mmCIF file of C-alpha atoms and ligand atoms in Angstrom:
data_model
loop_
_atom_site.group_PDB
_atom_site.id
_atom_site.type_symbol
_atom_site.label_atom_id
_atom_site.label_comp_id
_atom_site.label_asym_id
_atom_site.label_seq_id
_atom_site.Cartn_x
_atom_site.Cartn_y
_atom_site.Cartn_z
ATOM 1 C CA MET H 769 -124.835 -223.980 -40.074
ATOM 2 C CA THR H 770 -126.435 -224.943 -36.774
ATOM 3 C CA LEU H 771 -126.306 -221.518 -35.126
ATOM 4 C CA SER H 772 -128.278 -218.540 -36.442
ATOM 5 C CA PRO H 773 -126.683 -215.831 -34.353
ATOM 6 C CA ASN H 774 -128.534 -212.572 -34.063
ATOM 7 C CA ILE H 775 -125.476 -210.402 -33.635
ATOM 8 C CA ALA H 776 -125.335 -206.646 -34.191
ATOM 9 C CA PRO H 777 -123.210 -205.909 -37.322
ATOM 10 C CA GLU H 778 -121.143 -203.333 -35.417
ATOM 11 C CA ARG H 779 -119.962 -206.092 -33.076
ATOM 12 C CA LEU H 780 -118.747 -208.314 -35.921
ATOM 13 C CA PRO H 781 -115.072 -207.196 -35.789
ATOM 14 C CA GLU H 782 -114.928 -207.910 -32.055
ATOM 15 C CA LEU H 783 -116.547 -211.300 -32.622
ATOM 16 C CA LEU H 784 -114.104 -212.209 -35.419
ATOM 17 C CA CYS H 785 -111.212 -211.522 -33.062
ATOM 18 C CA ALA H 786 -112.743 -213.246 -30.021
ATOM 19 C CA MET H 787 -113.884 -216.492 -31.626
ATOM 20 C CA PRO H 788 -111.604 -219.510 -31.133
ATOM 21 C CA LYS H 789 -110.077 -220.669 -34.403
ATOM 22 C CA ALA H 790 -107.510 -223.056 -35.844
ATOM 23 C CA GLU H 791 -104.793 -221.774 -38.147
ATOM 24 C CA LEU H 792 -103.996 -224.492 -40.692
ATOM 25 C CA HIS H 793 -101.833 -222.619 -43.213
ATOM 26 C CA ILE H 794 -98.916 -220.678 -41.786
ATOM 27 C CA HIS H 795 -95.328 -220.973 -43.053
ATOM 28 C CA ILE H 796 -93.174 -220.338 -40.012
ATOM 29 C CA GLU H 797 -90.445 -218.749 -42.156
ATOM 30 C CA GLY H 798 -93.156 -216.355 -43.365
ATOM 31 C CA SER H 799 -93.689 -215.131 -39.807
ATOM 32 C CA LEU H 800 -90.172 -213.620 -39.655
ATOM 33 C CA GLU H 801 -90.816 -209.915 -39.178
ATOM 34 C CA PRO H 802 -88.228 -207.521 -40.691
ATOM 35 C CA GLU H 803 -87.177 -206.492 -37.160
ATOM 36 C CA MET H 804 -86.410 -210.109 -36.288
ATOM 37 C CA ILE H 805 -84.579 -210.641 -39.605
ATOM 38 C CA PHE H 806 -82.289 -207.731 -38.701
ATOM 39 C CA ALA H 807 -81.865 -208.867 -35.082
ATOM 40 C CA LEU H 808 -80.934 -212.430 -36.142
ATOM 41 C CA ALA H 809 -78.614 -211.140 -38.896
ATOM 42 C CA ALA H 810 -76.746 -209.079 -36.268
ATOM 43 C CA ARG H 811 -76.692 -211.979 -33.760
ATOM 44 C CA ASN H 812 -75.360 -214.420 -36.382
ATOM 45 C CA GLY H 813 -73.083 -212.096 -38.363
ATOM 46 C CA VAL H 814 -75.097 -212.543 -41.592
ATOM 47 C CA ALA H 815 -74.880 -209.717 -44.159
ATOM 48 C CA LEU H 816 -78.210 -208.533 -45.602
ATOM 49 C CA PRO H 817 -78.620 -206.778 -48.970
ATOM 50 C CA TYR H 818 -80.876 -204.144 -47.290
ATOM 51 C CA ALA H 819 -79.682 -201.130 -45.302
ATOM 52 C CA SER H 820 -82.564 -201.031 -42.813
ATOM 53 C CA VAL H 821 -85.822 -202.572 -41.634
ATOM 54 C CA GLU H 822 -87.652 -199.889 -43.633
ATOM 55 C CA ALA H 823 -85.670 -200.663 -46.803
ATOM 56 C CA LEU H 824 -86.475 -204.354 -46.443
ATOM 57 C CA ARG H 825 -90.157 -203.693 -45.818
ATOM 58 C CA SER H 826 -90.366 -201.404 -48.835
ATOM 59 C CA ALA H 827 -89.129 -204.315 -51.000
ATOM 60 C CA TYR H 828 -92.358 -206.151 -50.115
ATOM 61 C CA ALA H 829 -94.142 -205.155 -53.336
ATOM 62 C CA PHE H 830 -94.947 -208.418 -55.056
ATOM 63 C CA THR H 831 -96.327 -209.087 -58.518
ATOM 64 C CA ASP H 832 -96.795 -212.858 -58.226
ATOM 65 C CA LEU H 833 -95.803 -215.878 -56.112
ATOM 66 C CA GLN H 834 -92.231 -216.104 -57.452
ATOM 67 C CA SER H 835 -91.465 -212.436 -56.755
ATOM 68 C CA PHE H 836 -92.402 -213.102 -53.113
ATOM 69 C CA LEU H 837 -90.525 -216.411 -52.811
ATOM 70 C CA ASP H 838 -87.238 -214.795 -53.908
ATOM 71 C CA ILE H 839 -87.386 -212.373 -50.935
ATOM 72 C CA TYR H 840 -88.812 -214.970 -48.533
ATOM 73 C CA TYR H 841 -85.904 -217.393 -49.088
ATOM 74 C CA ALA H 842 -83.395 -214.519 -48.684
ATOM 75 C CA GLY H 843 -85.045 -213.575 -45.340
ATOM 76 C CA ALA H 844 -84.749 -217.162 -44.065
ATOM 77 C CA SER H 845 -80.948 -217.072 -44.549
ATOM 78 C CA VAL H 846 -80.523 -215.460 -41.095
ATOM 79 C CA LEU H 847 -81.710 -218.668 -39.354
ATOM 80 C CA LEU H 848 -78.697 -220.710 -38.270
ATOM 81 C CA HIS H 849 -79.058 -222.017 -34.702
ATOM 82 C CA GLU H 850 -81.718 -223.931 -32.793
ATOM 83 C CA GLN H 851 -82.444 -220.846 -30.706
ATOM 84 C CA ASP H 852 -83.200 -218.861 -33.902
ATOM 85 C CA PHE H 853 -85.887 -221.369 -34.936
ATOM 86 C CA TYR H 854 -87.228 -221.387 -31.382
ATOM 87 C CA ASP H 855 -87.414 -217.575 -31.196
ATOM 88 C CA MET H 856 -89.175 -217.329 -34.571
ATOM 89 C CA ALA H 857 -91.812 -219.936 -33.667
ATOM 90 C CA ARG H 858 -92.287 -218.534 -30.177
ATOM 91 C CA ALA H 859 -92.963 -215.048 -31.581
ATOM 92 C CA TYR H 860 -95.538 -216.467 -34.018
ATOM 93 C CA LEU H 861 -97.284 -218.512 -31.325
ATOM 94 C CA GLU H 862 -97.530 -215.476 -29.029
ATOM 95 C CA ARG H 863 -99.265 -213.539 -31.800
ATOM 96 C CA ALA H 864 -101.489 -216.503 -32.643
ATOM 97 C CA ALA H 865 -102.571 -216.897 -29.014
ATOM 98 C CA ALA H 866 -103.431 -213.172 -28.934
ATOM 99 C CA ASP H 867 -105.681 -213.812 -31.973
ATOM 100 C CA ASN H 868 -107.497 -216.595 -30.068
ATOM 101 C CA VAL H 869 -105.929 -219.331 -32.188
ATOM 102 C CA VAL H 870 -106.460 -222.518 -30.187
ATOM 103 C CA ARG H 871 -104.680 -224.792 -32.655
ATOM 104 C CA ALA H 872 -101.843 -224.041 -35.104
ATOM 105 C CA GLU H 873 -100.583 -226.503 -37.732
ATOM 106 C CA ILE H 874 -97.293 -224.938 -38.729
ATOM 107 C CA PHE H 875 -95.505 -225.505 -42.049
ATOM 108 C CA PHE H 876 -91.732 -225.488 -42.190
ATOM 109 C CA ASP H 877 -89.373 -225.798 -45.191
ATOM 110 C CA PRO H 878 -86.370 -227.894 -44.050
ATOM 111 C CA GLN H 879 -84.697 -227.867 -47.490
ATOM 112 C CA THR H 880 -84.328 -224.064 -47.282
ATOM 113 C CA HIS H 881 -82.091 -224.617 -44.259
ATOM 114 C CA THR H 882 -80.366 -227.958 -44.867
ATOM 115 C CA ALA H 883 -79.201 -226.661 -48.286
ATOM 116 C CA ARG H 884 -77.284 -223.948 -46.353
ATOM 117 C CA GLY H 885 -75.670 -226.529 -44.042
ATOM 118 C CA VAL H 886 -78.076 -226.131 -41.119
ATOM 119 C CA PRO H 887 -78.703 -229.610 -39.643
ATOM 120 C CA MET H 888 -82.234 -231.058 -39.742
ATOM 121 C CA ALA H 889 -82.050 -231.513 -35.945
ATOM 122 C CA THR H 890 -81.472 -227.780 -35.426
ATOM 123 C CA VAL H 891 -84.588 -226.877 -37.439
ATOM 124 C CA VAL H 892 -87.010 -229.479 -36.112
ATOM 125 C CA GLN H 893 -85.951 -229.399 -32.475
ATOM 126 C CA GLY H 894 -85.989 -225.592 -32.246
ATOM 127 C CA LEU H 895 -89.482 -225.366 -33.749
ATOM 128 C CA HIS H 896 -90.811 -228.270 -31.692
ATOM 129 C CA ARG H 897 -89.512 -226.837 -28.414
ATOM 130 C CA ALA H 898 -91.464 -223.631 -29.121
ATOM 131 C CA CYS H 899 -94.626 -225.684 -29.747
ATOM 132 C CA VAL H 900 -94.211 -227.543 -26.436
ATOM 133 C CA ASP H 901 -93.625 -224.298 -24.507
ATOM 134 C CA ALA H 902 -96.639 -222.605 -26.152
ATOM 135 C CA ARG H 903 -98.903 -225.422 -25.024
ATOM 136 C CA ARG H 904 -97.614 -225.198 -21.455
ATOM 137 C CA GLU H 905 -97.514 -221.396 -21.187
ATOM 138 C CA ARG H 906 -100.486 -220.310 -23.326
ATOM 139 C CA GLY H 907 -102.650 -223.414 -23.728
ATOM 140 C CA ILE H 908 -102.340 -223.255 -27.530
ATOM 141 C CA SER H 909 -102.048 -226.604 -29.324
ATOM 142 C CA ALA H 910 -99.341 -226.458 -32.010
ATOM 143 C CA GLU H 911 -97.836 -229.098 -34.285
ATOM 144 C CA LEU H 912 -95.527 -229.151 -37.290
ATOM 145 C CA ILE H 913 -96.015 -230.105 -40.953
ATOM 146 C CA LEU H 914 -92.860 -230.622 -43.033
ATOM 147 C CA CYS H 915 -93.152 -229.138 -46.532
ATOM 148 C CA PHE H 916 -91.230 -230.214 -49.621
ATOM 149 C CA LEU H 917 -90.082 -227.473 -51.999
ATOM 150 C CA ARG H 918 -91.703 -228.288 -55.336
ATOM 151 C CA HIS H 919 -89.106 -226.408 -57.417
ATOM 152 C CA LEU H 920 -86.566 -229.035 -56.275
ATOM 153 C CA SER H 921 -86.505 -232.679 -57.402
ATOM 154 C CA GLU H 922 -88.518 -235.544 -55.965
ATOM 155 C CA GLU H 923 -85.198 -237.256 -55.114
ATOM 156 C CA ASP H 924 -84.321 -234.282 -52.891
ATOM 157 C CA ALA H 925 -87.751 -234.523 -51.226
ATOM 158 C CA LEU H 926 -87.307 -238.283 -50.642
ATOM 159 C CA ALA H 927 -83.879 -237.735 -49.068
ATOM 160 C CA THR H 928 -85.324 -234.940 -46.902
ATOM 161 C CA LEU H 929 -88.114 -237.195 -45.653
ATOM 162 C CA GLU H 930 -85.686 -239.999 -44.798
ATOM 163 C CA GLU H 931 -83.461 -237.550 -42.901
ATOM 164 C CA ALA H 932 -86.441 -236.156 -40.990
ATOM 165 C CA LEU H 933 -87.527 -239.632 -39.875
ATOM 166 C CA ALA H 934 -85.017 -239.423 -37.015
ATOM 167 C CA TYR H 935 -87.527 -236.839 -35.642
ATOM 168 C CA ARG H 936 -90.707 -238.637 -36.756
ATOM 169 C CA ALA H 937 -92.450 -237.947 -33.443
ATOM 170 C CA LEU H 938 -91.929 -234.196 -33.790
ATOM 171 C CA PHE H 939 -94.097 -233.586 -36.898
ATOM 172 C CA ILE H 940 -97.554 -234.794 -37.894
ATOM 173 C CA GLY H 941 -97.597 -234.521 -41.662
ATOM 174 C CA VAL H 942 -96.070 -233.417 -44.941
ATOM 175 C CA GLY H 943 -97.012 -230.700 -47.414
ATOM 176 C CA LEU H 944 -95.906 -229.273 -50.747
ATOM 177 C CA ASP H 945 -95.087 -225.605 -51.323
ATOM 178 C CA SER H 946 -92.952 -223.091 -53.286
ATOM 179 C CA SER H 947 -93.255 -222.307 -57.041
ATOM 180 C CA GLU H 948 -96.468 -223.947 -58.233
ATOM 181 C CA LEU H 949 -96.609 -223.375 -62.004
ATOM 182 C CA GLY H 950 -94.616 -226.017 -63.894
ATOM 183 C CA HIS H 951 -94.345 -228.244 -60.800
ATOM 184 C CA PRO H 952 -97.584 -230.276 -60.683
ATOM 185 C CA PRO H 953 -98.392 -232.461 -57.678
ATOM 186 C CA GLU H 954 -97.781 -235.696 -59.627
ATOM 187 C CA LYS H 955 -94.047 -234.838 -59.664
ATOM 188 C CA PHE H 956 -94.127 -235.891 -55.963
ATOM 189 C CA ALA H 957 -96.226 -239.081 -56.191
ATOM 190 C CA ARG H 958 -93.559 -241.398 -54.712
ATOM 191 C CA VAL H 959 -92.611 -239.229 -51.744
ATOM 192 C CA PHE H 960 -96.266 -238.743 -50.800
ATOM 193 C CA ALA H 961 -96.846 -242.512 -51.089
ATOM 194 C CA ARG H 962 -93.910 -243.047 -48.715
ATOM 195 C CA ALA H 963 -95.261 -240.421 -46.267
ATOM 196 C CA ARG H 964 -98.690 -242.045 -46.370
ATOM 197 C CA ALA H 965 -97.161 -245.452 -45.593
ATOM 198 C CA LEU H 966 -95.475 -243.844 -42.572
ATOM 199 C CA GLY H 967 -98.869 -242.710 -41.265
ATOM 200 C CA LEU H 968 -98.235 -239.009 -41.833
ATOM 201 C CA HIS H 969 -101.003 -236.549 -42.659
ATOM 202 C CA LEU H 970 -100.875 -235.241 -46.243
ATOM 203 C CA VAL H 971 -101.607 -231.723 -47.554
ATOM 204 C CA ALA H 972 -100.448 -229.776 -50.626
ATOM 205 C CA HIS H 973 -100.596 -226.279 -52.057
ATOM 206 C CA ALA H 974 -102.693 -226.486 -55.221
ATOM 207 C CA GLY H 975 -104.773 -223.997 -57.169
ATOM 208 C CA GLU H 976 -103.084 -220.900 -55.759
ATOM 209 C CA GLU H 977 -101.780 -219.763 -59.158
ATOM 210 C CA GLY H 978 -101.998 -223.195 -60.758
ATOM 211 C CA PRO H 979 -105.020 -224.657 -62.608
ATOM 212 C CA PRO H 980 -107.846 -226.824 -61.207
ATOM 213 C CA ALA H 981 -106.003 -229.838 -62.726
ATOM 214 C CA TYR H 982 -103.392 -229.450 -59.968
ATOM 215 C CA ILE H 983 -106.135 -229.750 -57.324
ATOM 216 C CA TRP H 984 -107.460 -232.922 -58.975
ATOM 217 C CA SER H 985 -103.983 -234.479 -59.013
ATOM 218 C CA ALA H 986 -103.238 -233.419 -55.421
ATOM 219 C CA LEU H 987 -106.392 -235.342 -54.447
ATOM 220 C CA ASP H 988 -106.157 -238.310 -56.806
ATOM 221 C CA VAL H 989 -102.395 -238.828 -57.189
ATOM 222 C CA LEU H 990 -101.048 -237.583 -53.848
ATOM 223 C CA GLY H 991 -104.124 -238.467 -51.797
ATOM 224 C CA VAL H 992 -104.053 -235.269 -49.733
ATOM 225 C CA GLU H 993 -106.568 -234.614 -46.944
ATOM 226 C CA ARG H 994 -106.658 -230.806 -47.378
ATOM 227 C CA ILE H 995 -105.842 -228.386 -50.188
ATOM 228 C CA ASP H 996 -103.765 -225.302 -49.346
ATOM 229 C CA HIS H 997 -105.262 -222.265 -51.143
ATOM 230 C CA GLY H 998 -107.423 -224.046 -53.761
ATOM 231 C CA VAL H 999 -109.116 -220.803 -54.822
ATOM 232 C CA GLN H 1000 -108.812 -221.696 -58.534
ATOM 233 C CA ALA H 1001 -111.332 -224.522 -57.934
ATOM 234 C CA GLN H 1002 -114.094 -222.066 -58.782
ATOM 235 C CA HIS H 1003 -113.246 -222.465 -62.492
ATOM 236 C CA ASP H 1004 -114.234 -226.167 -62.450
ATOM 237 C CA ALA H 1005 -117.819 -227.025 -61.491
ATOM 238 C CA ALA H 1006 -117.160 -230.769 -61.164
ATOM 239 C CA LEU H 1007 -114.243 -230.066 -58.823
ATOM 240 C CA MET H 1008 -116.420 -227.734 -56.709
ATOM 241 C CA ARG H 1009 -118.971 -230.565 -56.340
ATOM 242 C CA ARG H 1010 -116.228 -233.028 -55.366
ATOM 243 C CA LEU H 1011 -114.701 -230.682 -52.752
ATOM 244 C CA ALA H 1012 -118.107 -229.879 -51.251
ATOM 245 C CA GLY H 1013 -119.331 -233.494 -51.361
ATOM 246 C CA GLU H 1014 -116.250 -234.888 -49.619
ATOM 247 C CA ARG H 1015 -115.858 -231.869 -47.275
ATOM 248 C CA ILE H 1016 -112.226 -231.474 -48.333
ATOM 249 C CA ALA H 1017 -110.963 -228.362 -46.588
ATOM 250 C CA LEU H 1018 -109.405 -225.437 -48.447
ATOM 251 C CA THR H 1019 -106.966 -223.388 -46.364
ATOM 252 C CA VAL H 1020 -107.612 -219.985 -47.933
ATOM 253 C CA CYS H 1021 -105.311 -217.005 -47.300
ATOM 254 C CA PRO H 1022 -107.045 -213.762 -48.328
ATOM 255 C CA LEU H 1023 -104.269 -211.204 -47.699
ATOM 256 C CA SER H 1024 -101.722 -213.480 -49.392
ATOM 257 C CA ASN H 1025 -103.950 -213.767 -52.458
ATOM 258 C CA GLN H 1026 -104.320 -210.001 -52.552
ATOM 259 C CA LYS H 1027 -100.587 -209.283 -52.108
ATOM 260 C CA LEU H 1028 -99.553 -211.886 -54.725
ATOM 261 C CA CYS H 1029 -102.136 -210.533 -57.204
ATOM 262 C CA VAL H 1030 -104.198 -213.763 -57.346
ATOM 263 C CA PHE H 1031 -107.216 -211.424 -57.069
ATOM 264 C CA PRO H 1032 -107.043 -207.767 -58.115
ATOM 265 C CA ASP H 1033 -108.434 -206.699 -54.726
ATOM 266 C CA LEU H 1034 -110.036 -208.221 -51.642
ATOM 267 C CA ALA H 1035 -113.552 -207.216 -52.702
ATOM 268 C CA GLN H 1036 -113.149 -209.662 -55.598
ATOM 269 C CA HIS H 1037 -111.854 -212.499 -53.420
ATOM 270 C CA ASN H 1038 -113.965 -215.654 -53.825
ATOM 271 C CA LEU H 1039 -113.925 -216.858 -50.188
ATOM 272 C CA ARG H 1040 -117.595 -215.999 -49.723
ATOM 273 C CA GLN H 1041 -118.598 -217.844 -52.922
ATOM 274 C CA LEU H 1042 -116.594 -220.928 -51.913
ATOM 275 C CA LEU H 1043 -118.262 -220.953 -48.502
ATOM 276 C CA GLU H 1044 -121.746 -220.398 -49.895
ATOM 277 C CA ALA H 1045 -121.175 -223.237 -52.401
ATOM 278 C CA GLY H 1046 -120.821 -225.519 -49.369
ATOM 279 C CA LEU H 1047 -117.040 -225.940 -49.404
ATOM 280 C CA CYS H 1048 -115.135 -226.388 -46.151
ATOM 281 C CA ALA H 1049 -113.188 -223.128 -46.549
ATOM 282 C CA THR H 1050 -111.017 -221.733 -43.752
ATOM 283 C CA VAL H 1051 -109.134 -218.429 -43.201
ATOM 284 C CA ASN H 1052 -105.379 -218.401 -42.638
ATOM 285 C CA SER H 1053 -102.404 -216.042 -42.795
ATOM 286 C CA ASP H 1054 -99.863 -217.932 -45.021
ATOM 287 C CA ASP H 1055 -96.836 -215.606 -44.513
ATOM 288 C CA PRO H 1056 -98.130 -212.938 -42.124
ATOM 289 C CA ALA H 1057 -94.901 -210.915 -41.825
ATOM 290 C CA TYR H 1058 -94.905 -210.393 -45.608
ATOM 291 C CA PHE H 1059 -98.602 -209.999 -46.394
ATOM 292 C CA GLY H 1060 -99.732 -207.420 -43.866
ATOM 293 C CA GLY H 1061 -101.385 -209.351 -41.092
ATOM 294 C CA TYR H 1062 -101.916 -212.347 -38.870
ATOM 295 C CA VAL H 1063 -105.061 -214.437 -38.910
ATOM 296 C CA ASN H 1064 -107.434 -211.955 -37.250
ATOM 297 C CA GLU H 1065 -106.353 -209.258 -39.702
ATOM 298 C CA ASN H 1066 -107.195 -211.670 -42.529
ATOM 299 C CA PHE H 1067 -110.684 -212.183 -41.053
ATOM 300 C CA LEU H 1068 -111.267 -208.456 -40.462
ATOM 301 C CA ARG H 1069 -110.139 -207.349 -43.912
ATOM 302 C CA VAL H 1070 -111.887 -210.027 -45.967
ATOM 303 C CA PHE H 1071 -115.161 -209.598 -44.028
ATOM 304 C CA ALA H 1072 -115.048 -205.808 -44.514
ATOM 305 C CA ALA H 1073 -114.332 -206.231 -48.236
ATOM 306 C CA THR H 1074 -116.936 -208.891 -49.033
ATOM 307 C CA GLY H 1075 -119.754 -208.098 -46.591
ATOM 308 C CA MET H 1076 -119.855 -211.492 -44.873
ATOM 309 C CA ASP H 1077 -121.750 -211.711 -41.568
ATOM 310 C CA ALA H 1078 -121.736 -213.593 -38.251
ATOM 311 C CA ARG H 1079 -123.049 -216.774 -39.870
ATOM 312 C CA HIS H 1080 -120.075 -216.868 -42.215
ATOM 313 C CA ALA H 1081 -117.803 -216.195 -39.227
ATOM 314 C CA TRP H 1082 -119.194 -219.136 -37.273
ATOM 315 C CA GLN H 1083 -118.918 -221.448 -40.281
ATOM 316 C CA LEU H 1084 -115.306 -220.456 -40.996
ATOM 317 C CA ALA H 1085 -114.218 -220.954 -37.381
ATOM 318 C CA ARG H 1086 -116.102 -224.264 -37.161
ATOM 319 C CA ASN H 1087 -114.570 -225.435 -40.464
ATOM 320 C CA SER H 1088 -111.078 -224.674 -39.161
ATOM 321 C CA ILE H 1089 -111.654 -226.823 -36.078
ATOM 322 C CA ASP H 1090 -113.274 -229.652 -38.065
ATOM 323 C CA ALA H 1091 -110.453 -229.660 -40.645
ATOM 324 C CA SER H 1092 -107.625 -229.687 -38.127
ATOM 325 C CA PHE H 1093 -105.607 -232.825 -37.416
ATOM 326 C CA ALA H 1094 -106.097 -232.454 -33.642
ATOM 327 C CA GLY H 1095 -107.666 -235.219 -31.561
ATOM 328 C CA GLU H 1096 -111.448 -235.463 -31.284
ATOM 329 C CA THR H 1097 -111.473 -234.564 -27.565
ATOM 330 C CA ASP H 1098 -109.706 -231.250 -28.193
ATOM 331 C CA LYS H 1099 -111.893 -230.539 -31.226
ATOM 332 C CA GLN H 1100 -115.081 -231.101 -29.240
ATOM 333 C CA ALA H 1101 -113.861 -228.729 -26.495
ATOM 334 C CA TRP H 1102 -113.069 -226.001 -29.087
ATOM 335 C CA ARG H 1103 -116.493 -226.439 -30.747
ATOM 336 C CA THR H 1104 -118.118 -225.899 -27.348
ATOM 337 C CA GLN H 1105 -115.952 -222.790 -26.770
ATOM 338 C CA LEU H 1106 -116.904 -221.457 -30.196
ATOM 339 C CA ASP H 1107 -120.613 -221.799 -29.515
ATOM 340 C CA ALA H 1108 -120.163 -220.205 -26.070
ATOM 341 C CA VAL H 1109 -118.519 -217.131 -27.615
ATOM 342 C CA PHE H 1110 -121.367 -216.796 -30.137
ATOM 343 C CA ALA H 1111 -123.953 -217.213 -27.377
ATOM 344 C CA ARG H 1112 -122.239 -214.460 -25.382
ATOM 345 C CA PHE H 1113 -122.312 -212.064 -28.341
ATOM 346 C CA ALA H 1114 -125.926 -212.927 -29.167
ATOM 347 C CA ALA H 1115 -127.164 -212.328 -25.614
ATOM 348 C CA PRO H 1116 -129.345 -209.232 -25.272
ATOM 349 C CA GLY H 1117 -127.347 -206.384 -23.749
ATOM 350 C CA ALA H 1118 -124.055 -208.282 -24.123
HETATM 351 N N1 ADE F 592 -94.149 -220.753 -49.344
HETATM 352 C C1 ADE F 592 -94.464 -219.781 -48.500
HETATM 353 N N2 ADE F 592 -95.603 -219.180 -48.874
HETATM 354 C C2 ADE F 592 -96.043 -219.821 -49.986
HETATM 355 C C3 ADE F 592 -97.160 -219.679 -50.826
HETATM 356 N N3 ADE F 592 -98.102 -218.751 -50.634
HETATM 357 N N4 ADE F 592 -97.272 -220.505 -51.891
HETATM 358 C C4 ADE F 592 -96.349 -221.436 -52.110
HETATM 359 N N5 ADE F 592 -95.282 -221.612 -51.348
HETATM 360 C C5 ADE F 592 -95.124 -220.810 -50.279
HETATM 361 ZN ZN1 ZN F 593 -98.722 -221.235 -48.282
#
């Protein structure tokens, strides 16, 4: 940590909200708020198995990852037209900009949509148009990462990647998500090798519910640059040394981990330990419409629960910028902005 900010503890929440940050782990389908699910269902004539927004929201009581995914895929069934994907991404980017997110690397799950007959073009072009508009209108840098659903076959993932190549310029990387247990990273070795040969960035969910062995194989078999979640790394000392030594970023999602019962409560979340062990941990929202908050809410709640201070805040924001796939010129400008915000909060009488 290069800055040692002398910032009054009562100003920490304001600082957490004001600091520029990159969000590196957000599933765009997980930003569909119940109100928008109902509005799109009405617009598209899709029947929902819930009577009201309140009834849907009250179904958001999850016991594990799978219990969430079942509802999350049902919610995504209202997305049919390019404008639907645009509206969803635009709403997320407006909220992200309000949270002082300067860079968003947005996951999307094309197989969830193409399996229902929605063309790949509809998905990718709608999302990309929202990213372009957000840059122009709000100055936020946003790009897309295509995720493969790990409960499906590698053949399906390979076919999805080939289909998406018609839009190669519209996404920057590939990821791996959905049901982790029983679907280890090595199941997707060939499709990740193909993506690497195409010059795409590589990330994968690993060590959310799954064991440290899945983090090792995401690194060594898939060759990923970042690990999504990765909180189970703490059970493997050699893995902790590897992650710290190579500065491999973990995109941690505190409210998600709480809601999916990965930790019994936020006070027992290991973000602080990961950070203090020298890992490049970051804070992200995962599926904010389902887990109770966007990225600033994740910062506020996990800081309140674990007693982290302004030094941790600076390190987390700096890690998010360093770990992003943005160009070095943008990253340098955001680092300067970050230090300017901390200097403003540290100034006497500020
Ligand atoms: N898809 C959306 N959210 C996810 C999560 N937390 N883990 C795995 N797959 C997901
Ligand atoms: Zn995720």
